[in-house]
PDB file of C-alpha atoms and ligand atoms in Angstrom:
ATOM      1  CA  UNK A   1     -25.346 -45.520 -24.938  1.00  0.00           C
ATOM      2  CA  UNK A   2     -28.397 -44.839 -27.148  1.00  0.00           C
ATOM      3  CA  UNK A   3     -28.912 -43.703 -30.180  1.00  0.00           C
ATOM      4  CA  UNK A   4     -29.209 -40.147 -29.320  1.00  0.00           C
ATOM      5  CA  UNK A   5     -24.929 -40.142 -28.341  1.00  0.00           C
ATOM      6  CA  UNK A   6     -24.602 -40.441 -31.809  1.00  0.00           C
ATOM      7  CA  UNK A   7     -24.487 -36.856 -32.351  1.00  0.00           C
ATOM      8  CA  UNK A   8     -21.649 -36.219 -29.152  1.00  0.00           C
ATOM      9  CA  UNK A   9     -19.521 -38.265 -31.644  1.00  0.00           C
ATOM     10  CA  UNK A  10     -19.994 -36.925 -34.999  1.00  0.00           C
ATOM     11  CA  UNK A  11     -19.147 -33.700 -33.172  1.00  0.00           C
ATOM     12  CA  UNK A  12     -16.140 -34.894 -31.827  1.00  0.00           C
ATOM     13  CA  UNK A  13     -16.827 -35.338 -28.182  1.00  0.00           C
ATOM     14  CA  UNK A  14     -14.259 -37.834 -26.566  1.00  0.00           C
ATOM     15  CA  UNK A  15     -15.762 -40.433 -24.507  1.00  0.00           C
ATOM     16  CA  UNK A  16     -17.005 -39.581 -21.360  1.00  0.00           C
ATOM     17  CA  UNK A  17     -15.492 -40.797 -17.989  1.00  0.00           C
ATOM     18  CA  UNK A  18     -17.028 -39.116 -15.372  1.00  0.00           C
ATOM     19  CA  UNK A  19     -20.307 -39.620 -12.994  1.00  0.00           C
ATOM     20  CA  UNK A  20     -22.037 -35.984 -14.036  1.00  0.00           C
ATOM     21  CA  UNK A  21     -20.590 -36.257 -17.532  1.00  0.00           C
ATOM     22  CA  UNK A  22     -23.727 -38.215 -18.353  1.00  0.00           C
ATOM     23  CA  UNK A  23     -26.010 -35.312 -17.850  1.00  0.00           C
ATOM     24  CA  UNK A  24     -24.008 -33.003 -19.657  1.00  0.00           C
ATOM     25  CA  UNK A  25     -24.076 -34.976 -22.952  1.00  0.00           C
ATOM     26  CA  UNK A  26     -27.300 -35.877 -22.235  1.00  0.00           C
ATOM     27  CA  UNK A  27     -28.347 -31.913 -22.709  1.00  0.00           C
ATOM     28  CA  UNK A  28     -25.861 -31.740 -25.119  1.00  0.00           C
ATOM     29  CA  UNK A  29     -27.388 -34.434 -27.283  1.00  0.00           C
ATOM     30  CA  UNK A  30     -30.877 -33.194 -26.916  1.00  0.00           C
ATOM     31  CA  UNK A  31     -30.187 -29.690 -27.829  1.00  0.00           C
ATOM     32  CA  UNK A  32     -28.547 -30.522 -30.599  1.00  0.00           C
ATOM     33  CA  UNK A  33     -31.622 -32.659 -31.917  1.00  0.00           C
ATOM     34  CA  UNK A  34     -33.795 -29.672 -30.621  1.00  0.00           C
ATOM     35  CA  UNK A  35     -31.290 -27.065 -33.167  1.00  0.00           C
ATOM     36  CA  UNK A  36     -31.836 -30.107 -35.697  1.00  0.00           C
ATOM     37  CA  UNK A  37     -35.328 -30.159 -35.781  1.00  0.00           C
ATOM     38  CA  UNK A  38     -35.887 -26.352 -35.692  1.00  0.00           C
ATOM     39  CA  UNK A  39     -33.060 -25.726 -38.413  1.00  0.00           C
ATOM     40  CA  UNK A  40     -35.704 -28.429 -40.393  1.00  0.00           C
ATOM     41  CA  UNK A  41     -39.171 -26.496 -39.420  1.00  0.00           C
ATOM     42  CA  UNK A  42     -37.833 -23.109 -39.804  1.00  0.00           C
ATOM     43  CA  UNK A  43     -36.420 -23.923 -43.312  1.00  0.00           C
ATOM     44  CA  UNK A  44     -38.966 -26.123 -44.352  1.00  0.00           C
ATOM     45  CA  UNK A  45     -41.196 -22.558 -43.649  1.00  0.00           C
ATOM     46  CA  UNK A  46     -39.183 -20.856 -45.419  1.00  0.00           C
ATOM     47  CA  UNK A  47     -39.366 -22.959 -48.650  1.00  0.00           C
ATOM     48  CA  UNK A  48     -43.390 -23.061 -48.007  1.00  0.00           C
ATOM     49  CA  UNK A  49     -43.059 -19.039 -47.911  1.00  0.00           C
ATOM     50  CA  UNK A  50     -41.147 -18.453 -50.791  1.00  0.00           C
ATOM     51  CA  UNK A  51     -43.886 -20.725 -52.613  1.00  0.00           C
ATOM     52  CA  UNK A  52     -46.817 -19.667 -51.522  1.00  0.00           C
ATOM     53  CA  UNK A  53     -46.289 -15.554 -51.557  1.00  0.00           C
ATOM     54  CA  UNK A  54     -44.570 -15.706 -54.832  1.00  0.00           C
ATOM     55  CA  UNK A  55     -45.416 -13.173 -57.386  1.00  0.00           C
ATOM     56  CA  UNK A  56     -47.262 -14.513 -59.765  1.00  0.00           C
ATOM     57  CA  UNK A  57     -49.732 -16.002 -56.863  1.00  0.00           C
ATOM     58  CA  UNK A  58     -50.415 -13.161 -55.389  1.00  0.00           C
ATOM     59  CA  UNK A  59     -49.825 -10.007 -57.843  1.00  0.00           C
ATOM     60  CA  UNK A  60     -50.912  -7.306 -55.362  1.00  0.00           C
ATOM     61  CA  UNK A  61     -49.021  -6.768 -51.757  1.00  0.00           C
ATOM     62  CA  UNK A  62     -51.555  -7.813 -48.788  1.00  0.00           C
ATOM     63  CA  UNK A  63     -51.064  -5.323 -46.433  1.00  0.00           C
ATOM     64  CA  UNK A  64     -52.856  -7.247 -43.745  1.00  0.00           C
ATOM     65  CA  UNK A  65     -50.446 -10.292 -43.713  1.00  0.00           C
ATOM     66  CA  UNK A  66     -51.026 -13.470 -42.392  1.00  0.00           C
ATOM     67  CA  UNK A  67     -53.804 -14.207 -40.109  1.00  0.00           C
ATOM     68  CA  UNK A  68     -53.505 -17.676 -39.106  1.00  0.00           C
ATOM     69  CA  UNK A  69     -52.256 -18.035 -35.448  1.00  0.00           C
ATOM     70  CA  UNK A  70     -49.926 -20.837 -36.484  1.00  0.00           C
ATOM     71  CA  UNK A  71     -46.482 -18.845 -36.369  1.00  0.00           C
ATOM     72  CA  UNK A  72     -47.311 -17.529 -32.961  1.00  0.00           C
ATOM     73  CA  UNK A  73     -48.039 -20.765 -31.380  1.00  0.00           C
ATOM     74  CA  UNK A  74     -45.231 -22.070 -33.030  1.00  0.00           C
ATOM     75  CA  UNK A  75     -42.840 -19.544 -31.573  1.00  0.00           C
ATOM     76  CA  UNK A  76     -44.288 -19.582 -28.024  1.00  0.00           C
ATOM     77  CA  UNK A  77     -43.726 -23.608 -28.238  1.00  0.00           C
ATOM     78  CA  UNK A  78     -40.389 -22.996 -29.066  1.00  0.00           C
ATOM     79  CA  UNK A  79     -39.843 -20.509 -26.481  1.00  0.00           C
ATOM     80  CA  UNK A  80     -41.700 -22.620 -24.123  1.00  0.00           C
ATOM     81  CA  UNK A  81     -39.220 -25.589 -24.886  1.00  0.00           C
ATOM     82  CA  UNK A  82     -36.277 -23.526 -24.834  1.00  0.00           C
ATOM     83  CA  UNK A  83     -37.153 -22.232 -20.958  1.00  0.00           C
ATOM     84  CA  UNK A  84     -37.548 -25.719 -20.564  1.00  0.00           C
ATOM     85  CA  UNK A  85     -34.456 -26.983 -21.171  1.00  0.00           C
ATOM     86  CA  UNK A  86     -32.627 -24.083 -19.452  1.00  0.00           C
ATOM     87  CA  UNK A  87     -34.700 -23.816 -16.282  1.00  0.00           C
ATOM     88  CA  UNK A  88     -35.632 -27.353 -15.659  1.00  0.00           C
ATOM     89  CA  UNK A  89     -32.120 -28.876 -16.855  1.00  0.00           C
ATOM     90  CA  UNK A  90     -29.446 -26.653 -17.121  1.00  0.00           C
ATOM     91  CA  UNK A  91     -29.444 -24.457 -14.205  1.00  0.00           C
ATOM     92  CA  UNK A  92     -29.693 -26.862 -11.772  1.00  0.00           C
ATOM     93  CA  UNK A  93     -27.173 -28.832 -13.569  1.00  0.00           C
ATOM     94  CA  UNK A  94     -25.679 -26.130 -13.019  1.00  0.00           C
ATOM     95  CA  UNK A  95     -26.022 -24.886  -9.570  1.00  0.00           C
ATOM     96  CA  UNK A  96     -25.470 -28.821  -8.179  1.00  0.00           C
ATOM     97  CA  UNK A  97     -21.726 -28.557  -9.767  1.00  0.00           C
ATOM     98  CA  UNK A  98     -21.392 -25.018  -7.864  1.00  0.00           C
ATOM     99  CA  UNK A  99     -22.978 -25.891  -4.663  1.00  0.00           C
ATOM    100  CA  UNK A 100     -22.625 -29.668  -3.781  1.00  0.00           C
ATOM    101  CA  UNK A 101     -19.572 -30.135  -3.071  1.00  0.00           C
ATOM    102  CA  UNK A 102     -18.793 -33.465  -2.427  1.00  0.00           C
ATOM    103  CA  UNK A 103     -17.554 -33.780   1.702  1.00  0.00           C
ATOM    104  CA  UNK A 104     -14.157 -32.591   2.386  1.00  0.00           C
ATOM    105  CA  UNK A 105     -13.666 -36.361   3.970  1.00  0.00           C
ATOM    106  CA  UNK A 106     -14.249 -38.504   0.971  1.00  0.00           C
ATOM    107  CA  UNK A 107     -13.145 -36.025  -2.068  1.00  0.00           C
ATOM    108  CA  UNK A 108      -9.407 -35.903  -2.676  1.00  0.00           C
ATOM    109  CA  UNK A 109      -8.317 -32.147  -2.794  1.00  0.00           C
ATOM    110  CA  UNK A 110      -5.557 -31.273  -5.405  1.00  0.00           C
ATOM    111  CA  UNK A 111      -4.011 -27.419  -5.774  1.00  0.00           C
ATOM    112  CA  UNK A 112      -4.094 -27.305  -9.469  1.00  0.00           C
ATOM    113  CA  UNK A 113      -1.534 -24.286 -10.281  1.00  0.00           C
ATOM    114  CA  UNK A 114      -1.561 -22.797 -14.207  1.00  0.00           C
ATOM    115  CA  UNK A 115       1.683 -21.074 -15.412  1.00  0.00           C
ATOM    116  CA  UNK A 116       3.012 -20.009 -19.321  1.00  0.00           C
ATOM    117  CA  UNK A 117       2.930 -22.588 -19.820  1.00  0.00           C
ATOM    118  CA  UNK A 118       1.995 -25.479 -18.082  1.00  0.00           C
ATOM    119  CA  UNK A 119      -0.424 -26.800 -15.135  1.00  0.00           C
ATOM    120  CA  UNK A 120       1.410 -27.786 -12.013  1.00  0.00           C
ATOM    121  CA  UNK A 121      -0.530 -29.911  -9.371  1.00  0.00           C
ATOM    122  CA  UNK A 122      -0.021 -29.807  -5.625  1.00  0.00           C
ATOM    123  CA  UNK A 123      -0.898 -32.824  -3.449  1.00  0.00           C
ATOM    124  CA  UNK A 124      -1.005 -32.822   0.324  1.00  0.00           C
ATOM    125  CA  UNK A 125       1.533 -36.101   0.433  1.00  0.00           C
ATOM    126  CA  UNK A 126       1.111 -38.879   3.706  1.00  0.00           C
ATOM    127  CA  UNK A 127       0.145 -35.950   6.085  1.00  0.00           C
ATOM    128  CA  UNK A 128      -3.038 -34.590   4.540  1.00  0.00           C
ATOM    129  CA  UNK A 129      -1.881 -31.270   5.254  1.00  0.00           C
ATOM    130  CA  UNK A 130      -0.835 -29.004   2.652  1.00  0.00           C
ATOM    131  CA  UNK A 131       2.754 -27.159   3.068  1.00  0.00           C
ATOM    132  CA  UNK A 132       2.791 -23.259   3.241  1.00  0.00           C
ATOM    133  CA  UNK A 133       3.405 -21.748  -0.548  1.00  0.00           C
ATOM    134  CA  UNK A 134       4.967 -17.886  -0.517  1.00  0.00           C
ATOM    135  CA  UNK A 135       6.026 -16.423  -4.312  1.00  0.00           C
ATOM    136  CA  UNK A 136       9.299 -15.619  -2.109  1.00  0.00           C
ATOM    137  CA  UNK A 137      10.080 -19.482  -2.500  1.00  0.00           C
ATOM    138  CA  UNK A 138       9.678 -19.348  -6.174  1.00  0.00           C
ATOM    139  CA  UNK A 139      12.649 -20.897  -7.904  1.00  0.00           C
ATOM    140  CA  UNK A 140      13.396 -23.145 -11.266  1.00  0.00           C
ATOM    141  CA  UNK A 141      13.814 -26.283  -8.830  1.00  0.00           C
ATOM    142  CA  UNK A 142      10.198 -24.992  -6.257  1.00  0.00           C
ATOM    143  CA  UNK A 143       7.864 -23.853  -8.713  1.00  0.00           C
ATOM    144  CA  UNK A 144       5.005 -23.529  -6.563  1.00  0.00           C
ATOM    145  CA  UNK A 145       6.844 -21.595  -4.258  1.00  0.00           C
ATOM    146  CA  UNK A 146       6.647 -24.560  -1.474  1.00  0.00           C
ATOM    147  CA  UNK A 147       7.958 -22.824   2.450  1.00  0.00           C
ATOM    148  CA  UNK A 148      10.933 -25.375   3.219  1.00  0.00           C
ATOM    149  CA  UNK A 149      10.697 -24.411   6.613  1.00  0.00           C
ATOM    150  CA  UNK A 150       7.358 -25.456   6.451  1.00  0.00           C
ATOM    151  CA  UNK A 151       7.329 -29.160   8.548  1.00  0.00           C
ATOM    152  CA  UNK A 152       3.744 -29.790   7.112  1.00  0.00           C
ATOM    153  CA  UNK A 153       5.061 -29.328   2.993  1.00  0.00           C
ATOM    154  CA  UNK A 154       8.000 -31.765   3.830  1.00  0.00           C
ATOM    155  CA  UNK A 155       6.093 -34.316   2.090  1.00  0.00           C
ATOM    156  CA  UNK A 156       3.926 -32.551  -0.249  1.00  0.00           C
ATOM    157  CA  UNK A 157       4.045 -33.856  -3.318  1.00  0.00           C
ATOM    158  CA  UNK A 158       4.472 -31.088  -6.566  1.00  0.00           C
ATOM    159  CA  UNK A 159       4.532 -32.634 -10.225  1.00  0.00           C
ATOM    160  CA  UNK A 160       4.169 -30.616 -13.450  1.00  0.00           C
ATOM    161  CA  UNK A 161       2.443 -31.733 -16.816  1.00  0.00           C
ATOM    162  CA  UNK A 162       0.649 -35.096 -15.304  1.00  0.00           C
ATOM    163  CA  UNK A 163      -1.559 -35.523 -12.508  1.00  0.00           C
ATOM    164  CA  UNK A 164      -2.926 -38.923 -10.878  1.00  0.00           C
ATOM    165  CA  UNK A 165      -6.393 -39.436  -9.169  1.00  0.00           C
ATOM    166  CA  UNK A 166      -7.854 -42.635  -8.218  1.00  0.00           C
ATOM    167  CA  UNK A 167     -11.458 -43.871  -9.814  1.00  0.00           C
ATOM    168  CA  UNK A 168     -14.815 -43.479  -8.167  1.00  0.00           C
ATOM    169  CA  UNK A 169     -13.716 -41.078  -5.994  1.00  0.00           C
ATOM    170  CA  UNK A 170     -14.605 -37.207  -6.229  1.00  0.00           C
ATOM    171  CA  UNK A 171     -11.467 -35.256  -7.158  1.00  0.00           C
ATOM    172  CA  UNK A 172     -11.684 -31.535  -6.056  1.00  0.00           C
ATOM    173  CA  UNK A 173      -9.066 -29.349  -7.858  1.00  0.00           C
ATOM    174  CA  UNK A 174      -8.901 -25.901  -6.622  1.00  0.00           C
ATOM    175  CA  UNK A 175      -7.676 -23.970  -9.924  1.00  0.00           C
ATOM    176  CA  UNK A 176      -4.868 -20.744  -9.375  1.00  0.00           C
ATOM    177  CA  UNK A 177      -2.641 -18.881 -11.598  1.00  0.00           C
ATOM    178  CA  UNK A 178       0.527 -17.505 -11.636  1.00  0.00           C
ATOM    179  CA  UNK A 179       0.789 -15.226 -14.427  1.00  0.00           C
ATOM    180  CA  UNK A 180      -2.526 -14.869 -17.138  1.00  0.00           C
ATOM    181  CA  UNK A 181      -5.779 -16.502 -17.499  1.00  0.00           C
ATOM    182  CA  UNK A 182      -5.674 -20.097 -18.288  1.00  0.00           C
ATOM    183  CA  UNK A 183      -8.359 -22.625 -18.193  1.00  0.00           C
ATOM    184  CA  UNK A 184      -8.182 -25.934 -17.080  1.00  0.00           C
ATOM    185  CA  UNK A 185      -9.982 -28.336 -19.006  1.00  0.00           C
ATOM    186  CA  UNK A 186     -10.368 -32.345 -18.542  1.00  0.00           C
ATOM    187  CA  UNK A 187     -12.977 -32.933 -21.948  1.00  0.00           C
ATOM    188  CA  UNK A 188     -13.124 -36.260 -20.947  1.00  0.00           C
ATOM    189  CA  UNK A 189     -14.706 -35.552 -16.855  1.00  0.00           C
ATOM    190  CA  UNK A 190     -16.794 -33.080 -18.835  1.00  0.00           C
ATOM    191  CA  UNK A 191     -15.404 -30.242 -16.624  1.00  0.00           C
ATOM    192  CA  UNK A 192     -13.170 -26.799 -17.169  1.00  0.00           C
ATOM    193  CA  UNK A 193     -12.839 -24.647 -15.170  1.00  0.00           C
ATOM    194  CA  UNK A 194     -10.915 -20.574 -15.463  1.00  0.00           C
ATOM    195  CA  UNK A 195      -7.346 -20.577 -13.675  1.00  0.00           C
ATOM    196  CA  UNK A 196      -7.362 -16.905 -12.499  1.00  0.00           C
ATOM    197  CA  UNK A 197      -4.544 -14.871 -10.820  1.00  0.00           C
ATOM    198  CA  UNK A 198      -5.715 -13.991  -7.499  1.00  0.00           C
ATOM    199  CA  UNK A 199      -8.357 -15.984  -7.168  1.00  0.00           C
ATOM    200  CA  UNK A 200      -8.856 -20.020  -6.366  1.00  0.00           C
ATOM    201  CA  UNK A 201     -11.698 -21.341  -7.962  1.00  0.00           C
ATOM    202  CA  UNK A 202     -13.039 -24.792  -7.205  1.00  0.00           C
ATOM    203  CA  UNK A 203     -14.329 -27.576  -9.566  1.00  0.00           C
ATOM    204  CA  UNK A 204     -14.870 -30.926  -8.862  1.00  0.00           C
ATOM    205  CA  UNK A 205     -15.206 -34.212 -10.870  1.00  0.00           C
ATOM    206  CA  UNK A 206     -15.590 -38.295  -9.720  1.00  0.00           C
ATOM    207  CA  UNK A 207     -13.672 -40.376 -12.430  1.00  0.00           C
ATOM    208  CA  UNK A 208     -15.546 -43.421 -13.397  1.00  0.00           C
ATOM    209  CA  UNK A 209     -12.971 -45.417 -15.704  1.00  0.00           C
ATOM    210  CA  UNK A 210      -9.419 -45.810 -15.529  1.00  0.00           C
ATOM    211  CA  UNK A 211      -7.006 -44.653 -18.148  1.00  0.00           C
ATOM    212  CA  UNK A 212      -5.001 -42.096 -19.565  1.00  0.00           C
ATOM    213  CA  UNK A 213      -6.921 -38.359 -20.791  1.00  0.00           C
ATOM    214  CA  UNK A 214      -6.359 -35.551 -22.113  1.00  0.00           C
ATOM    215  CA  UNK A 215      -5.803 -32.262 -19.945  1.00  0.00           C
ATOM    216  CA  UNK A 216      -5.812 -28.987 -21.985  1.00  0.00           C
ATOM    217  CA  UNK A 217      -5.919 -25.121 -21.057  1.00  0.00           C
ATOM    218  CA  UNK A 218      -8.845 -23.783 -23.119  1.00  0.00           C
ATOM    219  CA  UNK A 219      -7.881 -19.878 -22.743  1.00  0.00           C
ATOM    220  CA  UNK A 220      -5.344 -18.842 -25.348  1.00  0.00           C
ATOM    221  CA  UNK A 221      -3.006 -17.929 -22.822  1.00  0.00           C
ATOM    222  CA  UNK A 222       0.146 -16.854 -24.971  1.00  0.00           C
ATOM    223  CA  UNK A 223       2.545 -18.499 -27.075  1.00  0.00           C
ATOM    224  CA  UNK A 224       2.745 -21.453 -25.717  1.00  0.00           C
ATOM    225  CA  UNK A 225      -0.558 -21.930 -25.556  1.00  0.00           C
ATOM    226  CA  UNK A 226      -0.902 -25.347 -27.026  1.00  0.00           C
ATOM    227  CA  UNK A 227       2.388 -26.377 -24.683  1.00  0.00           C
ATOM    228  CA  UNK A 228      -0.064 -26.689 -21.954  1.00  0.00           C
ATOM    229  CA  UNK A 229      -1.279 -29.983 -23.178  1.00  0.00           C
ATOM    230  CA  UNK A 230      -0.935 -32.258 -20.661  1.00  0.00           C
ATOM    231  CA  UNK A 231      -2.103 -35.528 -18.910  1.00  0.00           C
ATOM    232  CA  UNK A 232      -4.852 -36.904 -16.203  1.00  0.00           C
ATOM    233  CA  UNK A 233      -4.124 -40.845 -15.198  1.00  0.00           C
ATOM    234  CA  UNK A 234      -6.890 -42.401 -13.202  1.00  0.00           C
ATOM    235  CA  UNK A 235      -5.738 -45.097 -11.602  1.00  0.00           C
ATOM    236  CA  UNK A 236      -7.043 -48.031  -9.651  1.00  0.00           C
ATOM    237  CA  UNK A 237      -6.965 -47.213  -5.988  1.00  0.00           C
ATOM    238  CA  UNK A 238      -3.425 -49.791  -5.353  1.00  0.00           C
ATOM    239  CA  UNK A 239      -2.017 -47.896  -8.404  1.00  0.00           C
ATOM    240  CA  UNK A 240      -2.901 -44.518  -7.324  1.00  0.00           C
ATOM    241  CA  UNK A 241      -1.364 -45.665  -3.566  1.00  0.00           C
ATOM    242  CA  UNK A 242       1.844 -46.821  -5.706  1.00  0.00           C
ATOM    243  CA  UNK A 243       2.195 -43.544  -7.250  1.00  0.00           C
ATOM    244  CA  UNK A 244       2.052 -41.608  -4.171  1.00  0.00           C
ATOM    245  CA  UNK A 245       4.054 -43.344  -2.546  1.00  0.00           C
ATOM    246  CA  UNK A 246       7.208 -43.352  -5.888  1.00  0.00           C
ATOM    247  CA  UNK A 247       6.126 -39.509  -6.181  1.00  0.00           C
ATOM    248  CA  UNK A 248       6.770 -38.891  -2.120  1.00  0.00           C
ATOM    249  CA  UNK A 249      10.230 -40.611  -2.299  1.00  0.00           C
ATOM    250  CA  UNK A 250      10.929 -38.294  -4.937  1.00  0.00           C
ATOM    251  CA  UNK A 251       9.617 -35.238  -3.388  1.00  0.00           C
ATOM    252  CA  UNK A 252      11.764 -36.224  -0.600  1.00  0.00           C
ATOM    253  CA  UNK A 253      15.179 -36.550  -2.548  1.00  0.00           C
ATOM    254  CA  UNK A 254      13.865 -32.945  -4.154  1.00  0.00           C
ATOM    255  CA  UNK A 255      13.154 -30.995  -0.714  1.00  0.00           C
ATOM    256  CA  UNK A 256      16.949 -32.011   1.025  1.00  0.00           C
ATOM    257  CA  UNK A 257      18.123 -30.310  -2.750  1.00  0.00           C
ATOM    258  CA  UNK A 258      16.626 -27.462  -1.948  1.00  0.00           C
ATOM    259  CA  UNK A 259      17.685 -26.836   1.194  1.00  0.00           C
ATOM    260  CA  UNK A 260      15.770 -24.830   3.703  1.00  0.00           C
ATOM    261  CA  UNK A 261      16.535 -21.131   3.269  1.00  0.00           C
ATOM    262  CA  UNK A 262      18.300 -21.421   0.597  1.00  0.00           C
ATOM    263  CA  UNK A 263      17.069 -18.238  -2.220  1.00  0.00           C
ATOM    264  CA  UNK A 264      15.492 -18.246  -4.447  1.00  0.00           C
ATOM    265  CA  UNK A 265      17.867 -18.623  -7.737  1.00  0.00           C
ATOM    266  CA  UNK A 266      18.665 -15.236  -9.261  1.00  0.00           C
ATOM    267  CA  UNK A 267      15.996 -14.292 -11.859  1.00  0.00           C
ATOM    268  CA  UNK A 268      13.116 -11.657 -11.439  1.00  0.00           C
ATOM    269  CA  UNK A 269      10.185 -13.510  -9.065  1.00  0.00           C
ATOM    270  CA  UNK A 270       7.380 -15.187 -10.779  1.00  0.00           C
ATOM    271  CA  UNK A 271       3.958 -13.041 -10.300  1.00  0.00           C
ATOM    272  CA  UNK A 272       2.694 -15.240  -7.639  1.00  0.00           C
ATOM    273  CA  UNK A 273       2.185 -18.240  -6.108  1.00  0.00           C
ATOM    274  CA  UNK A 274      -1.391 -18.478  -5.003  1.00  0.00           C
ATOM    275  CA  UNK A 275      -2.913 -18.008  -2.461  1.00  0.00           C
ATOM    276  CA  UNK A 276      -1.101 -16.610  -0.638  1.00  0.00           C
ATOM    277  CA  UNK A 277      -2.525 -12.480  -0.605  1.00  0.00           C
ATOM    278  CA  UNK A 278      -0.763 -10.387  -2.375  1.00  0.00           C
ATOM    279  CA  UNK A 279      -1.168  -6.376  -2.984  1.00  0.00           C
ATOM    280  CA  UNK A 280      -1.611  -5.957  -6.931  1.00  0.00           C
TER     281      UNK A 280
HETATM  282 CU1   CU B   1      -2.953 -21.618 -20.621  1.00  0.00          CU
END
């Protein structure tokens, strides 16, 4: 940490725990200085301004104006800087978080699935393979809508409110929604991403440190809004195989309750469980 993170914490940025995080608060912190610095020239001008045009310096208007080059070179530095930062730094910031994707292989792929008013997270289980979801399925006990006739979502894993990932290891979470926009946002991993109905959206993260975060939805998505709050564990890699392993024990004690075939309880069907097509 140098000097320059100071500012991340006197605004109130949590720690961050994540391998790109480092760039982001990097641009973060020099931006800030940047805004610093020009809020300190371009006031400072000001003040010289006010001086040196006052009244009783200069009586009668000048309708020529300034001559001296100095504000134009000033402005074109600032412009120049500006291009700078968003050319050289944030765009392709930017467009490596879009494009490069870390190897289906290595990353760990998690459906993350938003509803009023919580984030539920679907994990592939033993298998790999992720079970079938239809909004048919839908009940209290099957919010995701999981097919029970589906062999390959026998041990899928579904939990609600907390999600696990082990460190140093990319986590992709492929964001959905049921009903409105939410957004899922880790502040810690320095990532968010929009939860939209109809369409799966992609982020992806690589924890560094272990621990406990925060997750929160950062659209005002009703309500509940502030319900949403929720938590990200990242655990050592034993842990994380620990967890797995209680959470597919329970997901198997869950899927014999809800027998195969059995409907859907009786209340009007949830919007939808992506993403699986739908004709809205
Ligand atoms: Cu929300």
């Amino acid at each position: 940490m140098n000097s320059l993170a100071l500012i991340n914490e006197f605004l109130g940025q949590p720690p961050n725990a994540s391998a790109h995080g480092y760039q982001i608060d990097h641009i973060l912190e020099f931006c800030h200085w940047f805004m610093a610095a020009l809020f300190v020239g371009w006031s400072t001008f000001f003040i010289f301004v006010l001086i040196r045009f006052r009244k009783a310096r200069q009586p009668a208007a000048d309708h020529a104006g300034v001559r001296s080059p100095i504000s134009t070179h000033l402005e074109f530095s600032v412009v120049l800087i500006e291009a700078v930062l968003l050319l050289g730094f944030a765009i392709p910031l930017w467009a490596k978080r879009v494009n490069q994707f870390p190897p289906g292989k290595e990353a760990l792929l998690v459906h993350v699935v938003a509803q009023q008013f919580s984030f539920n997270y679907h994990l592939p289980g033993p298998d790999g393979q992720f079970g079938r979801r239809d909004v048919s399925f839908v009940s209290n006990s099957n919010p995701l809508g999981l097919d029970p006739n589906d062999p390959a979502g026998k041990d899928d894993i579904v939990t609600t409110g907390e999600l696990h990932v082990p460190v140093n290891r990319p986590v992709i979470a492929e964001l959905s929604s049921k009903d409105v926009i939410h957004d899922f946002f880790l502040p810690n991993m320095r990532i968010a991403g929009d939860a939209i109905p109809g369409s799966l959206i992609p982020i992806w993260f690589t924890p560094l440190k272990t621990g406990t975060y925060e997750v929160i939805c950062a659209q005002l998505c009703g309500l509940g809004h502030y319900g949403m709050k929720g938590t990200l564990v990242v655990d050592t890699p034993q842990d994380y195989q620990a967890w797995l392993k209680e959470r597919a024990e329970l997901a198997g004690g869950a899927q014999s309750a809800t027998s195969p075939g059995a409907p859907a309880q009786n209340k009007p069907p949830a919007p939808a469980a992506s993403p699986s097509p739908r004709g809205e």
